[in-house]
Coordinates of C-alpha atoms and ligand atoms in Angstrom, one line a residue:
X1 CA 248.4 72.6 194.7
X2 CA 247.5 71.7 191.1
X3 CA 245.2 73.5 189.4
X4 CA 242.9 71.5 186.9
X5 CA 242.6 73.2 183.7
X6 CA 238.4 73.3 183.9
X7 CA 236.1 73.8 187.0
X8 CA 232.0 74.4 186.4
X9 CA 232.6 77.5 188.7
X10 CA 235.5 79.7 190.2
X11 CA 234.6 81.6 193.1
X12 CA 237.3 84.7 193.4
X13 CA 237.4 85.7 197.6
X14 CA 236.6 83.5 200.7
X15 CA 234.3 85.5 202.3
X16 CA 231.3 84.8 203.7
X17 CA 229.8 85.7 200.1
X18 CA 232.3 83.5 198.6
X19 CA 231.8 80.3 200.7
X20 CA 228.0 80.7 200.3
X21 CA 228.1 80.9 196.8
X22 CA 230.7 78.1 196.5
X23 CA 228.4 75.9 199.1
X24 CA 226.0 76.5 196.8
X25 CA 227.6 76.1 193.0
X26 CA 228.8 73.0 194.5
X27 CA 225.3 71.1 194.1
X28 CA 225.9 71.8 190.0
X29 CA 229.4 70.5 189.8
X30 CA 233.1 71.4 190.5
X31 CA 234.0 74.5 192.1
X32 CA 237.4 76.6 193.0
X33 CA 237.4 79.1 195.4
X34 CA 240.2 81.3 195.2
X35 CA 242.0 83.8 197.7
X36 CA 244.6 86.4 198.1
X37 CA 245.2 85.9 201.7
X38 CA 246.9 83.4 203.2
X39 CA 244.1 81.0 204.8
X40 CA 242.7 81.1 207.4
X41 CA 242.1 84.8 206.3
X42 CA 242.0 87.5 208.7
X43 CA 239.6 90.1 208.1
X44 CA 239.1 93.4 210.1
X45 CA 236.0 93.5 211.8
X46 CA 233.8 94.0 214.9
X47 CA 232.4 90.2 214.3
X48 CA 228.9 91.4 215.5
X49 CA 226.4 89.3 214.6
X50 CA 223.0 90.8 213.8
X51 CA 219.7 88.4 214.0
X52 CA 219.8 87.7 210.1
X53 CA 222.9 87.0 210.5
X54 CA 222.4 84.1 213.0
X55 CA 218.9 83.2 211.6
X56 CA 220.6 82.6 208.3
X57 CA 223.2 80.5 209.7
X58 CA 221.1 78.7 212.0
X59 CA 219.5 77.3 209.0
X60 CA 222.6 76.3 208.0
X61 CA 224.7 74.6 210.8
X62 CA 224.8 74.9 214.2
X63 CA 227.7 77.7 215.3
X64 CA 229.8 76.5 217.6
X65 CA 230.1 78.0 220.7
X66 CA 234.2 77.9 221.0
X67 CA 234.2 81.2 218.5
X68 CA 231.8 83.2 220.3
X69 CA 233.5 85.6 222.9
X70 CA 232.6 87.1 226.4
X71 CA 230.1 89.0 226.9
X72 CA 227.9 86.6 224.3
X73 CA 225.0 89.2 223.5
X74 CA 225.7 92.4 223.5
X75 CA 222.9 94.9 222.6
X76 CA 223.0 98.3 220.6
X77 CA 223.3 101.6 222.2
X78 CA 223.2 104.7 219.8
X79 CA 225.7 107.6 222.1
X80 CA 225.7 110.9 221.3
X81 CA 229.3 111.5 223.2
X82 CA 229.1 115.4 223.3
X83 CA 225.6 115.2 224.7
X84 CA 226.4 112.5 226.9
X85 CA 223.1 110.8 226.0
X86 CA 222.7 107.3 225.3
X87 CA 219.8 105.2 223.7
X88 CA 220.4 101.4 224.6
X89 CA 218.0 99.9 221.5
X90 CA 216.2 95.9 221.2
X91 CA 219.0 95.2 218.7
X92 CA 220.9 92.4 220.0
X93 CA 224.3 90.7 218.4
X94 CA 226.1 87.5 218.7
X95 CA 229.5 88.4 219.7
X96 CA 232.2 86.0 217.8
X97 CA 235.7 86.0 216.8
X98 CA 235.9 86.8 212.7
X99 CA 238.9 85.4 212.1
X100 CA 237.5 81.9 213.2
X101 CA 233.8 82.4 212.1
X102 CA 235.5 82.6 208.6
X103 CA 237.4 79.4 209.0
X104 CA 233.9 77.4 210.1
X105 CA 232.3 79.1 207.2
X106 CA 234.8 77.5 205.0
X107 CA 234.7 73.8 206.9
X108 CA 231.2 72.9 205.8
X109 CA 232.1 73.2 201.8
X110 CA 232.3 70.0 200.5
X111 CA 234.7 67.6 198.9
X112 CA 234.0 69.0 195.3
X113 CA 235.1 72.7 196.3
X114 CA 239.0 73.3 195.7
X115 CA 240.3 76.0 197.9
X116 CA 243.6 77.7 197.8
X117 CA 244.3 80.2 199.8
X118 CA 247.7 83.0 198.6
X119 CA 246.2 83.0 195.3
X120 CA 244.5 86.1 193.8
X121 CA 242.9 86.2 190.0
X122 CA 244.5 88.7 188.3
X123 CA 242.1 88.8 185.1
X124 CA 239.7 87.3 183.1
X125 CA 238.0 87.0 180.1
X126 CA 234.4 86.0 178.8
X127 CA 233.9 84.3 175.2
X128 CA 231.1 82.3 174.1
X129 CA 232.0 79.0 176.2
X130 CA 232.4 80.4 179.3
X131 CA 235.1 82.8 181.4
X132 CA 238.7 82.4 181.2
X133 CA 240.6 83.1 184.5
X134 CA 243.8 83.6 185.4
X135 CA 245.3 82.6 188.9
X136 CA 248.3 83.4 190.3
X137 CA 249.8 80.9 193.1
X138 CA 253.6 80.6 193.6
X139 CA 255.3 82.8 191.1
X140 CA 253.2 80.7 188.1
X141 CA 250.0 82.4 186.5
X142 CA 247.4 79.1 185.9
X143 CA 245.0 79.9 182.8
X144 CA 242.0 78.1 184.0
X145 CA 238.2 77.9 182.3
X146 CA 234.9 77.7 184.2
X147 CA 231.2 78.3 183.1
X148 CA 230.6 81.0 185.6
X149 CA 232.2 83.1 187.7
X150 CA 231.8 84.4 190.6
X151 CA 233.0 88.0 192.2
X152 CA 233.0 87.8 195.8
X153 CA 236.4 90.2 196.3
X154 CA 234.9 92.6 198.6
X155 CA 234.9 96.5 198.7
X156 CA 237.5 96.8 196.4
X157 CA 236.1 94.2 193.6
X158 CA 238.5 93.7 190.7
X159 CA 236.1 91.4 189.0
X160 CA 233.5 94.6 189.2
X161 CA 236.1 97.2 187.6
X162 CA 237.1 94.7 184.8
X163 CA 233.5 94.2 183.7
X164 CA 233.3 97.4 183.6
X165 CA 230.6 98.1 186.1
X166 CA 232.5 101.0 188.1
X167 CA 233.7 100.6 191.8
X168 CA 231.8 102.5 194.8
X169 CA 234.1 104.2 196.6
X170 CA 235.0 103.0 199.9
X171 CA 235.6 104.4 203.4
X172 CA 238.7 103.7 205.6
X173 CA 238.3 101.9 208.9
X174 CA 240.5 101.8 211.7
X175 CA 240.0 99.3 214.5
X176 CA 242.2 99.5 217.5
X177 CA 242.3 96.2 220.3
X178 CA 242.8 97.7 223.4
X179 CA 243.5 95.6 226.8
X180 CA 241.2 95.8 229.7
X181 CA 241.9 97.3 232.5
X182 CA 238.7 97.6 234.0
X183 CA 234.7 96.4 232.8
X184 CA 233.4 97.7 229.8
X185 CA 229.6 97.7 229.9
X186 CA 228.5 95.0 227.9
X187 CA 227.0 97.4 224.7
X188 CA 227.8 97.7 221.3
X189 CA 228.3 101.5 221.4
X190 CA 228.2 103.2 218.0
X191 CA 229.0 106.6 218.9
X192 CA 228.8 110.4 217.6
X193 CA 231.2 112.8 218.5
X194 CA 232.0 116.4 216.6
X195 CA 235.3 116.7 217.3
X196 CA 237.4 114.7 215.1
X197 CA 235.7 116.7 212.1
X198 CA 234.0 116.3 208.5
X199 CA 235.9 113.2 208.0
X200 CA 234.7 110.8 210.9
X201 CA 231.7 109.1 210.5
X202 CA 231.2 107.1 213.6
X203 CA 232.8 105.1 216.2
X204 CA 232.2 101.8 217.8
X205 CA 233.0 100.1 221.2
X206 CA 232.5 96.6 222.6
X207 CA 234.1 94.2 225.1
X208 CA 235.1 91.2 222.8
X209 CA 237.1 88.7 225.5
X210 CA 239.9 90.4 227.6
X211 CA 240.0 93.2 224.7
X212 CA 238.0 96.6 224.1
X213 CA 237.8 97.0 220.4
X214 CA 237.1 100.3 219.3
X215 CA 236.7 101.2 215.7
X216 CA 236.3 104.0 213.4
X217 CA 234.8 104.6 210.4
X218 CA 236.1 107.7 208.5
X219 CA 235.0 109.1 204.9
X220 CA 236.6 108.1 202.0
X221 CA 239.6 110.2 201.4
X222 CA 240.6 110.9 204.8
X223 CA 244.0 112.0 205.0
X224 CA 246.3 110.8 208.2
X225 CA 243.5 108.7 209.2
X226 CA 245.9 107.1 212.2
X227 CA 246.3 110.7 213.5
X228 CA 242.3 111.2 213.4
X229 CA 242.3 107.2 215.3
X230 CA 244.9 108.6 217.5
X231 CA 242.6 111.4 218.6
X232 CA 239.5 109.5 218.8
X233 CA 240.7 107.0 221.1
X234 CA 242.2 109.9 223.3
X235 CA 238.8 111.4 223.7
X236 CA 237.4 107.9 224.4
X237 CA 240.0 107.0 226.7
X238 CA 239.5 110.5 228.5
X239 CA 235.8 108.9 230.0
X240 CA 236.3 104.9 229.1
X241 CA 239.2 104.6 231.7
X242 CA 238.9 100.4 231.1
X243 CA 240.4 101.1 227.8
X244 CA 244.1 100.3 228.4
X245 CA 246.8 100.6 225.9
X246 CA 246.6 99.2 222.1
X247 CA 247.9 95.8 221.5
X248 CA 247.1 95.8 217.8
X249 CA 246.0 98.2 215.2
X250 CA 244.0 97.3 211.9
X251 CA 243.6 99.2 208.8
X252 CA 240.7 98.0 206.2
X253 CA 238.2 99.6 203.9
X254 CA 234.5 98.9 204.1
X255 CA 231.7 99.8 201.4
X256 CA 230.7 103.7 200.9
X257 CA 227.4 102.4 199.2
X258 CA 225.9 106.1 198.4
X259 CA 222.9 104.9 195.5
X260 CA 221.2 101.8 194.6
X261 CA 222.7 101.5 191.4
X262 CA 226.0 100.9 193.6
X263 CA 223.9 97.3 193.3
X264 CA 225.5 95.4 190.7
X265 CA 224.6 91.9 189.8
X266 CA 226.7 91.0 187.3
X267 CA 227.2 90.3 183.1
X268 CA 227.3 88.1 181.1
X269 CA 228.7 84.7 182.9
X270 CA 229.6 86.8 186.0
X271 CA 228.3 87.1 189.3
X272 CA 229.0 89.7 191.9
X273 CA 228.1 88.5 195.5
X274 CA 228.6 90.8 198.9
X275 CA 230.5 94.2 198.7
X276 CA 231.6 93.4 195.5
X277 CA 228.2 93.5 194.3
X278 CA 227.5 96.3 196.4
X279 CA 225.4 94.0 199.6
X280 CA 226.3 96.0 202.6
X281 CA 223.9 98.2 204.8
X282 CA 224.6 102.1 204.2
X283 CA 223.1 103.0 207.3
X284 CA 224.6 100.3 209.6
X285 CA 227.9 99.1 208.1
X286 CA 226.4 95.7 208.8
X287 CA 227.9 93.4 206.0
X288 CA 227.7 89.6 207.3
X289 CA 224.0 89.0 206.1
X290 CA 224.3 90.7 203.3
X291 CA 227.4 88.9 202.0
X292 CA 225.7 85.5 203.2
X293 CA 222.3 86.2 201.5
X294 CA 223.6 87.3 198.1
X295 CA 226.2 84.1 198.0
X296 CA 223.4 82.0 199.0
X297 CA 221.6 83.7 195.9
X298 CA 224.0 83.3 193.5
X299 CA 224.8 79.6 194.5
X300 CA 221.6 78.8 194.5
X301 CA 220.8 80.5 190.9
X302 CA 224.2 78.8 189.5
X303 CA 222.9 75.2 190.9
X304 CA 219.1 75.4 189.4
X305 CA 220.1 77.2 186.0
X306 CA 222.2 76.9 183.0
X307 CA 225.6 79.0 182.7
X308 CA 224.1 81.3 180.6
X309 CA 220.6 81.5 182.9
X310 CA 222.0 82.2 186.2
X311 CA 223.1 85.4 186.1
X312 CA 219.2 86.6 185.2
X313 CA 218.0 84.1 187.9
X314 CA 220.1 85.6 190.2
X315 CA 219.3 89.3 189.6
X316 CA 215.3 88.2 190.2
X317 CA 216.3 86.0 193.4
X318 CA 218.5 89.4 195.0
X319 CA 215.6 92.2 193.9
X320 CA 214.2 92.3 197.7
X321 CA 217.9 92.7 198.9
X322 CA 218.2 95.9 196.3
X323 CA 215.1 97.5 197.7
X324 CA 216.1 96.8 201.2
X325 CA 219.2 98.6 200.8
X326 CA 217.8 101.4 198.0
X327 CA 214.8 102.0 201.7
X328 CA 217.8 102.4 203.9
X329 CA 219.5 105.0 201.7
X330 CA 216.7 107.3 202.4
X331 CA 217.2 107.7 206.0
X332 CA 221.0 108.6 205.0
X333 CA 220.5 112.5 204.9
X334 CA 218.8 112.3 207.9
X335 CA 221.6 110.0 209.9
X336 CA 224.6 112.1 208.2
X337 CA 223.1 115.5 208.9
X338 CA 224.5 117.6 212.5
X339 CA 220.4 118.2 212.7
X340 CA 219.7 114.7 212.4
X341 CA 222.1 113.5 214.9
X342 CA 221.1 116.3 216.9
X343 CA 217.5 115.7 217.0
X344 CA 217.8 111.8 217.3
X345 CA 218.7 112.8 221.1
X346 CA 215.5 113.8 221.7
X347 CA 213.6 111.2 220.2
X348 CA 212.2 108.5 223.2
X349 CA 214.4 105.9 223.5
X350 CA 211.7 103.2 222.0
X351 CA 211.7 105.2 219.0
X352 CA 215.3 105.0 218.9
X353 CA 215.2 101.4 219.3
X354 CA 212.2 101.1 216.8
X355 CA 213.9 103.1 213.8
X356 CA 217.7 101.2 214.6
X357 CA 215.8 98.4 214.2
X358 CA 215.3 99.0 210.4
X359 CA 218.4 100.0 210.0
Ligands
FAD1 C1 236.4 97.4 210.3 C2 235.2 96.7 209.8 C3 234.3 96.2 210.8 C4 233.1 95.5 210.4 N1 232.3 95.0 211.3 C5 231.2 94.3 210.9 C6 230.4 93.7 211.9 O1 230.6 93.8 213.1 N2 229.3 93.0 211.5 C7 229.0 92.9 210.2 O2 227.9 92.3 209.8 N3 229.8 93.5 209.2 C8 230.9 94.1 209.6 N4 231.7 94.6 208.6 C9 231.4 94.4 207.2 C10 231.8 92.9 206.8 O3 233.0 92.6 207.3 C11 231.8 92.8 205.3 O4 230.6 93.4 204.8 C12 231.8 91.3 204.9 O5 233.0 90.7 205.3 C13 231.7 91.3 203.4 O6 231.9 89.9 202.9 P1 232.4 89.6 201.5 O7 232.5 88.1 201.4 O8 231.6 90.4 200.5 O9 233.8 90.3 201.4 P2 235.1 90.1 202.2 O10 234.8 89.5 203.6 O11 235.8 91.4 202.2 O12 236.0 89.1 201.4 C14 236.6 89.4 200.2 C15 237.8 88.5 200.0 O13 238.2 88.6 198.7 C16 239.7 88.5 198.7 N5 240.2 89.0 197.4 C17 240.2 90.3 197.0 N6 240.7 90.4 195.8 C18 241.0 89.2 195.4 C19 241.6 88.6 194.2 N7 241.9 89.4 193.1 N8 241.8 87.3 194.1 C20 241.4 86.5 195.1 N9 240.8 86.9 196.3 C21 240.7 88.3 196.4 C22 240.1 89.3 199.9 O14 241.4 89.0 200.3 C23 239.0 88.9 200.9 O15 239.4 87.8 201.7 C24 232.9 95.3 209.0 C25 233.8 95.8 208.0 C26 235.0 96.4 208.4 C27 236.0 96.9 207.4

């Protein structure tokens, strides 16, 4: 790969905030998209697919059906496992394969978008012409200049820290592929349990093609988080007998978004698109719409505007994303409260359906 010395944008992460705001800064001129990973990426995740999600991308191209895995749909059940009660809700995702969802993502950028995969930005700096990157790809570090750039480096967003906009803390997921040995119902369980203690959040199950995934979301600064993943999936195991052994094991971080000034768009010549920029649901984990619709944003700001115009043109396009996720944190003392858990089991299971629906 050789670099050229100038692009009009460099895009740092292939996400699915990265490609969208590549796809988009394309239209304006040249673009590089840059990634740590080797590509095709592989990115721990349930690869649920909420309707935004899919309506967003259905205005986009047509998915193709090769990534989507057995059982297609699957729809949302809230479980209170101590209780034994479960609210099956209207919520319904498209159930695909992450690792090649990203990889179609990044087939429909054009000829004009660069990508190089095994190469992470280790710095940069803004001046009065623009940013000045700098790339690492096989043992040399490429000084490169663009007009804008974009942040789209997930939960743990260097771009953020070095502009000095602070970094949300994160929480630790675990997410365990487990083979079948029996029928999973065909739900995409989030589920409450007291047991594991003050650091677990929640837990998630679903059938995803001959494999259960189950995944847990723990607090930030859980310690021995494998031992608290080991214990979870002995509980689950204990009533989910089609949960055979685990064939592989992930470890990832996901968003902790805790106040809307987590939302960050940017400064200066600098965008921050998906978790980087703090685009991620607090109440659901749900990130894929989020990370699309900000990208989308900030593409489509950096191809209607001049370099030093897109960052405000952005911040005005994302404002209904801000207050959807600043409504959401409201109903987080309720979720995260033993009462509010508690109580959730008696509310009627349309309600349940109702309020997970805004969430
Ligand atoms: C276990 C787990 C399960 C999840 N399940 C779901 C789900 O089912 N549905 C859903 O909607 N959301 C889910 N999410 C959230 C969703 O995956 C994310 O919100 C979404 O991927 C965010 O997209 P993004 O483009 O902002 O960042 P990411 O997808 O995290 O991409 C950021 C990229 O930036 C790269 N990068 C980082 N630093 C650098 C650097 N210095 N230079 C170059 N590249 C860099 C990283 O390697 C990474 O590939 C889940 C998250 C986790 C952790």
């Amino acid at each position: 790969m050789v670099f050229k010395h100038e692009y009009d944008t460099v895009v740092v992460g292939a996400g699915p905030a990265g490609v969208m705001a590549a796809l988009g800064a394309a239209r304006r001129g040249t673009v590089l998209l840059v990634e740590s990973a080797p590509m095709p990426r592989d990115k721990s995740c349930g690869g649920m697919l909420n309707e935004y999600a899919q309506e967003f991308l259905g205005r986009i191209a047509p998915l193709p059906s090769s990534m989507v895995r057995d059982p297609e749909h699957v729809h949302f059940r809230y479980v209170d496992w101590d209780r034994g009660i479960r609210k099956p809700t209207g919520l319904r995702f498209l159930n695909v394969d992450r690792r090649e969802f990203d990889d179609w993502l990044v087939s429909l950028l054009p000829d004009n978008v660069e990508v190089v995969g095994l190469a992470p930005v280790t710095g940069f700096e803004q001046d009065r012409g623009g940013v000045r990157v700098s790339v690492k790809h096989e043992d040399s570090v490429h000084e490169i200049r663009c007009e804008n750039l974009v942040g789209a480096d997930g939960a743990r967003s260097a771009v953020r820290r070095t502009l000095g906009e602070g970094s949300v803390s994160n929480y630790v997921t675990l997410q365990d592929f487990c083979r079948l040995e029996g029928e999973l119902e065909p739900y995409f369980d989030c589920i409450y349990m007291r047991d594991i203690g003050d650091c677990y959040a929640y837990s998630y199950v679903v059938p995803k093609g001959g494999f259960g995934l189950v995944g847990s979301v723990y607090y930030p600064k859980t310690k021995r988080p494998h031992e608290k993943q080991d214990q979870t999936m002995e509980i689950l195991r204990r009533s989910l007998p089609a949960l055979g052994e685990t064939v592989k094991r992930e470890a990832s971080v996901a968003l902790h978004v805790r106040a809307a000034t987590d939302v960050v768009a940017g400064r200066g010549r600098v965008l921050l698109v998906g978790e980087a920029g703090g685009f991620m649901s607090p109440t659901s984990g749900e990130g894929i719409s989020y990370a699309l619709n900000s990208g989308m944003a900030a593409g489509e700001a950096l191809a209607g505007h001049s370099p030093d115009e897109a960052l405000a043109a952005y911040r005005a396009s994302i404002d209904p994303i801000a207050r959807n996720i600043a409504r959401k944190l409201r109903w987080l003392p309720f979720m995260e409260s033993s009462w509010g858990k508690y109580l959730a089991g008696f509310v009627p299971t349309p309600i349940v359906s109702k309020v997970t629906e805004g969430l």
